[in-house]
Short mmCIF file of C-alpha atoms in Angstrom, two decimals:
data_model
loop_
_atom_site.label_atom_id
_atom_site.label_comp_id
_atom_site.label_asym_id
_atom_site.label_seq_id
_atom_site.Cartn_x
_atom_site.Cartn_y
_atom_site.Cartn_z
CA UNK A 1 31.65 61.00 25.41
CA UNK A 2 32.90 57.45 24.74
CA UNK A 3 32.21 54.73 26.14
CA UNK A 4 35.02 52.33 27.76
CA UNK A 5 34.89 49.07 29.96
CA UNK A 6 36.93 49.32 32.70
CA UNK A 7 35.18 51.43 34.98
CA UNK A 8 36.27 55.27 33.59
CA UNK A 9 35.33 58.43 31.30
CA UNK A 10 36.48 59.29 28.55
CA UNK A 11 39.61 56.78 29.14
CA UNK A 12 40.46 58.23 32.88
CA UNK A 13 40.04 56.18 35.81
CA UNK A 14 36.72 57.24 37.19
CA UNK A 15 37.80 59.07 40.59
CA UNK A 16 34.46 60.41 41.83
CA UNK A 17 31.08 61.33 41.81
CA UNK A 18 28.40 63.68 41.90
CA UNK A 19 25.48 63.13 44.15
CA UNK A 20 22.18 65.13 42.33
CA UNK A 21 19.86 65.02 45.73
CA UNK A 22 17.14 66.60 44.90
CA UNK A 23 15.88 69.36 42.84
CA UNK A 24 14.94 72.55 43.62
CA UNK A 25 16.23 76.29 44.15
CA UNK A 26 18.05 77.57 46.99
CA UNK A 27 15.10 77.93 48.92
CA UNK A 28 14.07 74.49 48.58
CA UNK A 29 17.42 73.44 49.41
CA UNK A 30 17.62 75.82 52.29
CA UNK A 31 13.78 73.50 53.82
CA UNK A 32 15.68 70.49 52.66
CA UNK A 33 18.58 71.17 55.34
CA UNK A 34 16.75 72.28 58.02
CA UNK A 35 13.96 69.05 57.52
CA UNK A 36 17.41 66.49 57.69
CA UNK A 37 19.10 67.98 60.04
CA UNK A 38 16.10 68.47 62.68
CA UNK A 39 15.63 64.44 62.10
CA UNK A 40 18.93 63.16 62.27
CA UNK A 41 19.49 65.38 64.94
CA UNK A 42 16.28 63.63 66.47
CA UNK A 43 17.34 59.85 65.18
CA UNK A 44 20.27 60.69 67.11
CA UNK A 45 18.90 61.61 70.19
CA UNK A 46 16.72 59.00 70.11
CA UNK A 47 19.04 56.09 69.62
CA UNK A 48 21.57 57.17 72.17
CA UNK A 49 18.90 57.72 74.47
CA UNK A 50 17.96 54.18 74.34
CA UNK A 51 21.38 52.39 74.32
CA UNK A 52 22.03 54.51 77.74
CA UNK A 53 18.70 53.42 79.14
CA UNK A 54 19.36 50.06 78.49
CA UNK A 55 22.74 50.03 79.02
CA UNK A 56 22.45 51.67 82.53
CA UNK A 57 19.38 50.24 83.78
CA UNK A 58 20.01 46.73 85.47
CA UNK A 59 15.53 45.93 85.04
CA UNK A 60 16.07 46.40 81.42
CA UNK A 61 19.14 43.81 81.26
CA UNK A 62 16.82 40.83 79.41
CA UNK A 63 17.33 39.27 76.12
CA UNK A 64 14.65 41.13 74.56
CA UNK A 65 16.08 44.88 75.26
CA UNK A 66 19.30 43.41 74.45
CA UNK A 67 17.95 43.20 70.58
CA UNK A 68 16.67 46.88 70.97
CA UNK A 69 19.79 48.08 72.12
CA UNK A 70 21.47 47.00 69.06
CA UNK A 71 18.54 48.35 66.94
CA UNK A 72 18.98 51.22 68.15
CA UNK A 73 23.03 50.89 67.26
CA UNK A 74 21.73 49.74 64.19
CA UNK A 75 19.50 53.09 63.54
CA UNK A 76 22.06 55.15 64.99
CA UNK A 77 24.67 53.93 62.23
CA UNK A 78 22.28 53.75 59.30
CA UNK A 79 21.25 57.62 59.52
CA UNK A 80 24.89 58.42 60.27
CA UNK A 81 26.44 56.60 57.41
CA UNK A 82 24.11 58.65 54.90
CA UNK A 83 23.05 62.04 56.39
CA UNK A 84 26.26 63.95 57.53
CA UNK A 85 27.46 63.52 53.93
CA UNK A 86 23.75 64.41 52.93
CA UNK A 87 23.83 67.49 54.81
CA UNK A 88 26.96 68.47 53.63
CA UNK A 89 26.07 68.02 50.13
CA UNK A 90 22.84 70.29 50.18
CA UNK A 91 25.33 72.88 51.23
CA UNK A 92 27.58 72.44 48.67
CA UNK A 93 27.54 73.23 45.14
CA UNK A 94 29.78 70.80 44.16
CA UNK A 95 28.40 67.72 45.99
CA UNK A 96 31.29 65.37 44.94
CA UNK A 97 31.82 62.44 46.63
CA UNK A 98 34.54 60.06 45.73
CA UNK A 99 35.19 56.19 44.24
CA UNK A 100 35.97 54.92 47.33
CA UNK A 101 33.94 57.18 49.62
CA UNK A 102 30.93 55.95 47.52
CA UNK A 103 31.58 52.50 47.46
CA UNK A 104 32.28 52.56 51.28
CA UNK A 105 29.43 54.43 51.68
CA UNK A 106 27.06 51.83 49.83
CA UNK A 107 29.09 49.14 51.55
CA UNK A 108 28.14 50.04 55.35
CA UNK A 109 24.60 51.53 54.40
CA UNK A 110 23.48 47.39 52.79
CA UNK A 111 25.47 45.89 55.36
CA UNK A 112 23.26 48.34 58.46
CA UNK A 113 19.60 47.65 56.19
CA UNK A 114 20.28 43.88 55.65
CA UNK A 115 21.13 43.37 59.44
CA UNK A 116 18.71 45.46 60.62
CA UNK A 117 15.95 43.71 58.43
CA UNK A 118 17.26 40.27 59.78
CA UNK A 119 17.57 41.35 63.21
CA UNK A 120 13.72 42.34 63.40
CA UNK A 121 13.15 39.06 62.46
CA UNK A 122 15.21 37.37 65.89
CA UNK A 123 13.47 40.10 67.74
CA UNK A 124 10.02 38.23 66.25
CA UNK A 125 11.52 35.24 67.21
CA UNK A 126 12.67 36.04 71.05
CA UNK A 127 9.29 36.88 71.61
CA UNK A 128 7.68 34.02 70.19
CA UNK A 129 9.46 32.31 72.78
CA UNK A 130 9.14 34.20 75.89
CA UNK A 131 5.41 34.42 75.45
CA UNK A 132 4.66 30.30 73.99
CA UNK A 133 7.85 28.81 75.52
CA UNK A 134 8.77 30.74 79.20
CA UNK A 135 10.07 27.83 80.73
CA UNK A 136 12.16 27.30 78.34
CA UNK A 137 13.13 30.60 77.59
CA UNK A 138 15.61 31.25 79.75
CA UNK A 139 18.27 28.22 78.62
CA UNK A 140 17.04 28.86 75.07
CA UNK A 141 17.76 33.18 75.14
CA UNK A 142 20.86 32.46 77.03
CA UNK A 143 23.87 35.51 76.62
CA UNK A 144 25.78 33.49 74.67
CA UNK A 145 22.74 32.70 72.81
CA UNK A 146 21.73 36.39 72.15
CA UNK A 147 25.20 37.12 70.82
CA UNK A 148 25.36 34.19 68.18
CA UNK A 149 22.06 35.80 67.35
CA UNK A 150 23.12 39.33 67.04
CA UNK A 151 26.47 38.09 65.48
CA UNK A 152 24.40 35.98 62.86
CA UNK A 153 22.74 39.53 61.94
CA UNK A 154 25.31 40.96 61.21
CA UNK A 155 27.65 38.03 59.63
CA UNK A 156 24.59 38.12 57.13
CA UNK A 157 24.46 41.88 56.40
CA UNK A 158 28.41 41.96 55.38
CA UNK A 159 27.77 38.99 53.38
CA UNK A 160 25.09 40.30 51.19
CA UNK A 161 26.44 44.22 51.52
CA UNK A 162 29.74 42.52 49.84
CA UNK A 163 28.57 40.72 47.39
CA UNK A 164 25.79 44.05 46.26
CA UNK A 165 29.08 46.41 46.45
CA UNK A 166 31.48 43.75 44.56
CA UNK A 167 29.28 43.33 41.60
CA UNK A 168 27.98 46.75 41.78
CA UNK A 169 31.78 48.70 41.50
CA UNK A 170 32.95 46.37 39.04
CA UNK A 171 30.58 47.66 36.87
CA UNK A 172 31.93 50.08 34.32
CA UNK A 173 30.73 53.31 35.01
CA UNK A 174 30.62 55.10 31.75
CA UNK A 175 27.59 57.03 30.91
CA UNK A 176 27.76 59.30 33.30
CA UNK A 177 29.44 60.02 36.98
CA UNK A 178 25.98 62.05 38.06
CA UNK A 179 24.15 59.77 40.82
CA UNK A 180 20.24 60.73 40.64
CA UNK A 181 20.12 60.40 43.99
CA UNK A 182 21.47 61.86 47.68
CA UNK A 183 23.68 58.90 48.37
CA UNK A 184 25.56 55.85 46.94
CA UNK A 185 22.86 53.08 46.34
CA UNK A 186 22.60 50.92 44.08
CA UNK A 187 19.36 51.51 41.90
CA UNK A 188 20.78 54.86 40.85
CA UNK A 189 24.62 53.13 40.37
CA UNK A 190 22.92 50.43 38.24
CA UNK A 191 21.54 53.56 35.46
CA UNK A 192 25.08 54.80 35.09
CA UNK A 193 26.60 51.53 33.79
CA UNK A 194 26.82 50.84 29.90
CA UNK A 195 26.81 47.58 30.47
CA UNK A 196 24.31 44.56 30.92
CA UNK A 197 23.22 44.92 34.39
CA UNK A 198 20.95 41.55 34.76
CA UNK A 199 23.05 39.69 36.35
CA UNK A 200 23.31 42.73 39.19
CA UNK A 201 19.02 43.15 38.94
CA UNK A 202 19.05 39.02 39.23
CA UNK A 203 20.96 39.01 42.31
CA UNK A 204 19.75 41.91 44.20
CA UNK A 205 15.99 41.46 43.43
CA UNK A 206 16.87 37.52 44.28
CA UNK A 207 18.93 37.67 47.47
CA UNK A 208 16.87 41.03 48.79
CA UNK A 209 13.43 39.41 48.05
CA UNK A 210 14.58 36.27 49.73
CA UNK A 211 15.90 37.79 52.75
CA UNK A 212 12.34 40.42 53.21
CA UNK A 213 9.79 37.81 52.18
CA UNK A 214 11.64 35.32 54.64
CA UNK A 215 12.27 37.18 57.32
CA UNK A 216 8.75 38.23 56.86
CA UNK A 217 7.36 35.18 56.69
CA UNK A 218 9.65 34.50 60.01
CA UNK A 219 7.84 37.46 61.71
CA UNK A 220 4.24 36.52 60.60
CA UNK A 221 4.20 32.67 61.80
CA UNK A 222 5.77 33.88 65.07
CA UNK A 223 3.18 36.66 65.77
CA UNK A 224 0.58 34.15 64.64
CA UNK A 225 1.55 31.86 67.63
CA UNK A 226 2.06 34.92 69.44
CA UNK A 227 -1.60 36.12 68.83
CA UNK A 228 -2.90 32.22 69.74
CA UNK A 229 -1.26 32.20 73.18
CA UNK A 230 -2.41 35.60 73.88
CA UNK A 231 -5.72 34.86 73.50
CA UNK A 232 -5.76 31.85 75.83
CA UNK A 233 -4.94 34.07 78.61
CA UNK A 234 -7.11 34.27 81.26
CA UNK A 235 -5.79 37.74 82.69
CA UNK A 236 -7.00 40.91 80.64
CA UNK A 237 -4.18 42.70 82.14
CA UNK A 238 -1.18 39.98 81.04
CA UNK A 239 -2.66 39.93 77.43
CA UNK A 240 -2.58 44.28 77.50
CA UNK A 241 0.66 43.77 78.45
CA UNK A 242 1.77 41.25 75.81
CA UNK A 243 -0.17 42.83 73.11
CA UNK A 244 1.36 46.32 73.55
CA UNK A 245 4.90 45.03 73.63
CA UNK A 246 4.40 42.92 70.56
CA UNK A 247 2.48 45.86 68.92
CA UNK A 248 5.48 47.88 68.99
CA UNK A 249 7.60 45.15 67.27
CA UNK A 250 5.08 44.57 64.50
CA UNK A 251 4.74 48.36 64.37
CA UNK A 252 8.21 48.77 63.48
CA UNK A 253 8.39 45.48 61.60
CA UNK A 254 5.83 46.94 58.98
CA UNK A 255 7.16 49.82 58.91
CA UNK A 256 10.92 49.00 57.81
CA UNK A 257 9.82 46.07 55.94
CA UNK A 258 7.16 47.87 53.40
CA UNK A 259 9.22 50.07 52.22
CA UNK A 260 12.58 48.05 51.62
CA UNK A 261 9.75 45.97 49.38
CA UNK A 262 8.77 48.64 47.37
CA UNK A 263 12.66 49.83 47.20
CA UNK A 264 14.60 46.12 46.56
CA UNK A 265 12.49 43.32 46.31
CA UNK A 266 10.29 43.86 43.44
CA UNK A 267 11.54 45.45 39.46
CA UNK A 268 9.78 48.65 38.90
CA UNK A 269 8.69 49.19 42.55
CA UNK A 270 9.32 52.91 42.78
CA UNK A 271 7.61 54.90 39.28
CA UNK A 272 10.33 57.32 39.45
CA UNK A 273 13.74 58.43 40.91
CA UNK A 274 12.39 61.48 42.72
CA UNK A 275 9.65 59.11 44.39
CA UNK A 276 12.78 56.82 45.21
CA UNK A 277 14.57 59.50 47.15
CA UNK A 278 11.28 60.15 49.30
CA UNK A 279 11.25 56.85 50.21
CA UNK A 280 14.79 56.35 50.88
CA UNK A 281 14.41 59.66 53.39
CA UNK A 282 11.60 56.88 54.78
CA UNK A 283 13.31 53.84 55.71
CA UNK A 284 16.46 56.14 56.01
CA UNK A 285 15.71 58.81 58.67
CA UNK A 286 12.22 58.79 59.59
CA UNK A 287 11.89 55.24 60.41
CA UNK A 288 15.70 55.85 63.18
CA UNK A 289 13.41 58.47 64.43
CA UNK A 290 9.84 56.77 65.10
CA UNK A 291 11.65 53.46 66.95
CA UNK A 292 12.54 54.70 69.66
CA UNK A 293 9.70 56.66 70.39
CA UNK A 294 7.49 53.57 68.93
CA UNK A 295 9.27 51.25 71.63
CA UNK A 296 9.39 53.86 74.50
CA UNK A 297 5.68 55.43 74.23
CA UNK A 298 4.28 52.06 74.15
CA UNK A 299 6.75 50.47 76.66
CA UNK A 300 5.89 50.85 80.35
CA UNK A 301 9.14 49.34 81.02
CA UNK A 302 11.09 51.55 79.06
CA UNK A 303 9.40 54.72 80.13
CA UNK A 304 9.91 53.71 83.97
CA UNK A 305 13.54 53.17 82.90
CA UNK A 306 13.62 56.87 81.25
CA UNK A 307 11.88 58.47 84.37
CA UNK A 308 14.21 56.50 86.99
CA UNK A 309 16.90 58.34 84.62
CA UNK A 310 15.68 61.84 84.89
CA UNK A 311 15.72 61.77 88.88
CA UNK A 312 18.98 60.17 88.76
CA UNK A 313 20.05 63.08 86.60
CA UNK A 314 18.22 65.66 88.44
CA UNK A 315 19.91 64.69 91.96
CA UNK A 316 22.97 64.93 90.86
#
């Protein structure tokens, strides 16, 4: 095969590609289905369940479940952008996907992660204030406020989600058009190239570390003044209250975080590509499928919300 620099194989523009997923026979495949489609199915209902909640329940119409709502958009999105195609794919023997449906696909899927990292991060900080700052709180967590907030999120994740996918598809793709992996990202894109790629390492290990260690860093000093206020309390009951609510936040927080560390943020994080793809299934699926449970099991607010809901819905 030879090699050319503009992007193709064997001197045709490169039109698609092939998405590996994992190995295995058809049996394995067959468990492989079933195990992403009975969690999507589940992120799904999860995240939808929530938005309703929120959306219909005037009690839960605070700053605070405003941010979950759009985590749960956020979730909702993520999953969807990756495992329809996914699903499709373990079906198929083919499993093409093509140029622009990959670079579209890698496009949306940085752009949902990066806002989703930087939005657990506000989340960190809206409760730093309501719990060291309440009288305050109100002027500062204003609607207006919430939505620069939210906006901010997401006016970050299309920044760094455009400049990943513009250095990434520039790249010419010449090796080979077989992704080692079950969707467009860009570890996998990066071993196809037969180029220098460390200008693309140097920017994605810079700008991802940067944004996970500081948002981190965000999270811990908050939850540090968090934890110092608590403590003060005089009621057991208030600092049960506050400890569970936060505990759900760092819960998920830790969750999301640790893995996008061992994925982006550090060279040689993940030993191999099939160890990659079980992580990715991680932060990908399983984590859109343990929020919402995480923030309703340990939410007395939220579950309230659910079970005012379910009468609603079984009066009608």
């Amino acid at each position: 095969m030879s090699h050319h620099r503009n992007g193709t194989l064997s001197g045709k523009p490169l039109q698609e590609f092939v998405l590996d997923g994992f190995q295995g026979g058809l049996q394995t495949q067959a468990l492989l289905f079933a195990l992403f489609l009975a969690l999507y199915l589940a992120a799904v209902l999860g995240n939808l369940t929530m938005i309703v909640v929120i959306t219909l329940d005037a009690r839960l119409h605070s700053p605070m479940y405003f941010f979950l709502k759009n985590l749960s958009f956020l979730d909702l999105c993520y999953s969807s952008v990756i495992y329809p195609k996914a699903l499709a794919n373990v079906l198929s023997s083919a499993k093409v996907t093509s140029f622009g449906g990959c670079a579209t696909q890698f496009f949306f899927f940085s752009m949902m992660g990066t806002t989703e990292t930087l939005l657990l991060a506000v989340m960190a900080y809206d409760r730093f204030l309501a719990i060291c700052s309440p009288l305050h709180y109100p002027i500062t967590m204003c609607p207006s406020a919430c939505a620069r907030l939210v906006l901010g999120c997401y006016g970050g994740g299309c920044l760094n989600s455009g400049v990943q996918a513009i250095l990434t598809f520039r790249l010419p793709f010449c090796s080979s058009n077989h992704i080692d992996h079950f969707f467009c990202d860009v570890v996998p894109l990066l071993q196809l190239t037969c180029t220098d790629t460390f200008v693309n390492k140097l920017v994605l290990f810079g700008i991802c570390g940067l944004i996970i260690v500081g948002t981190t860093l965000g999270v811990l000093i908050s939850y540090a003044y968090i934890t110092v206020t608590i403590l003060r309390m005089c009621s057991g009951a208030g600092r049960h209250k506050l400890f569970s609510t936060c505990g759900s936040h760092m819960t998920a927080v830790s969750l999301f975080y640790g893995t996008l560390f061992v994925m982006y943020a550090q060279p040689g994080g993940v030993a191999s590509m099939e160890q990659g793809k079980v992580v990715s299934v991680f932060y990908t699926l399983v984590i859109p499928v343990l929020n919402p449970l995480i923030y309703s099991l340990r939410n007395k607010e939220v579950k309230d919300a659910l079970r005012r809901l379910g009468h609603k819905l079984t009066a009608l």
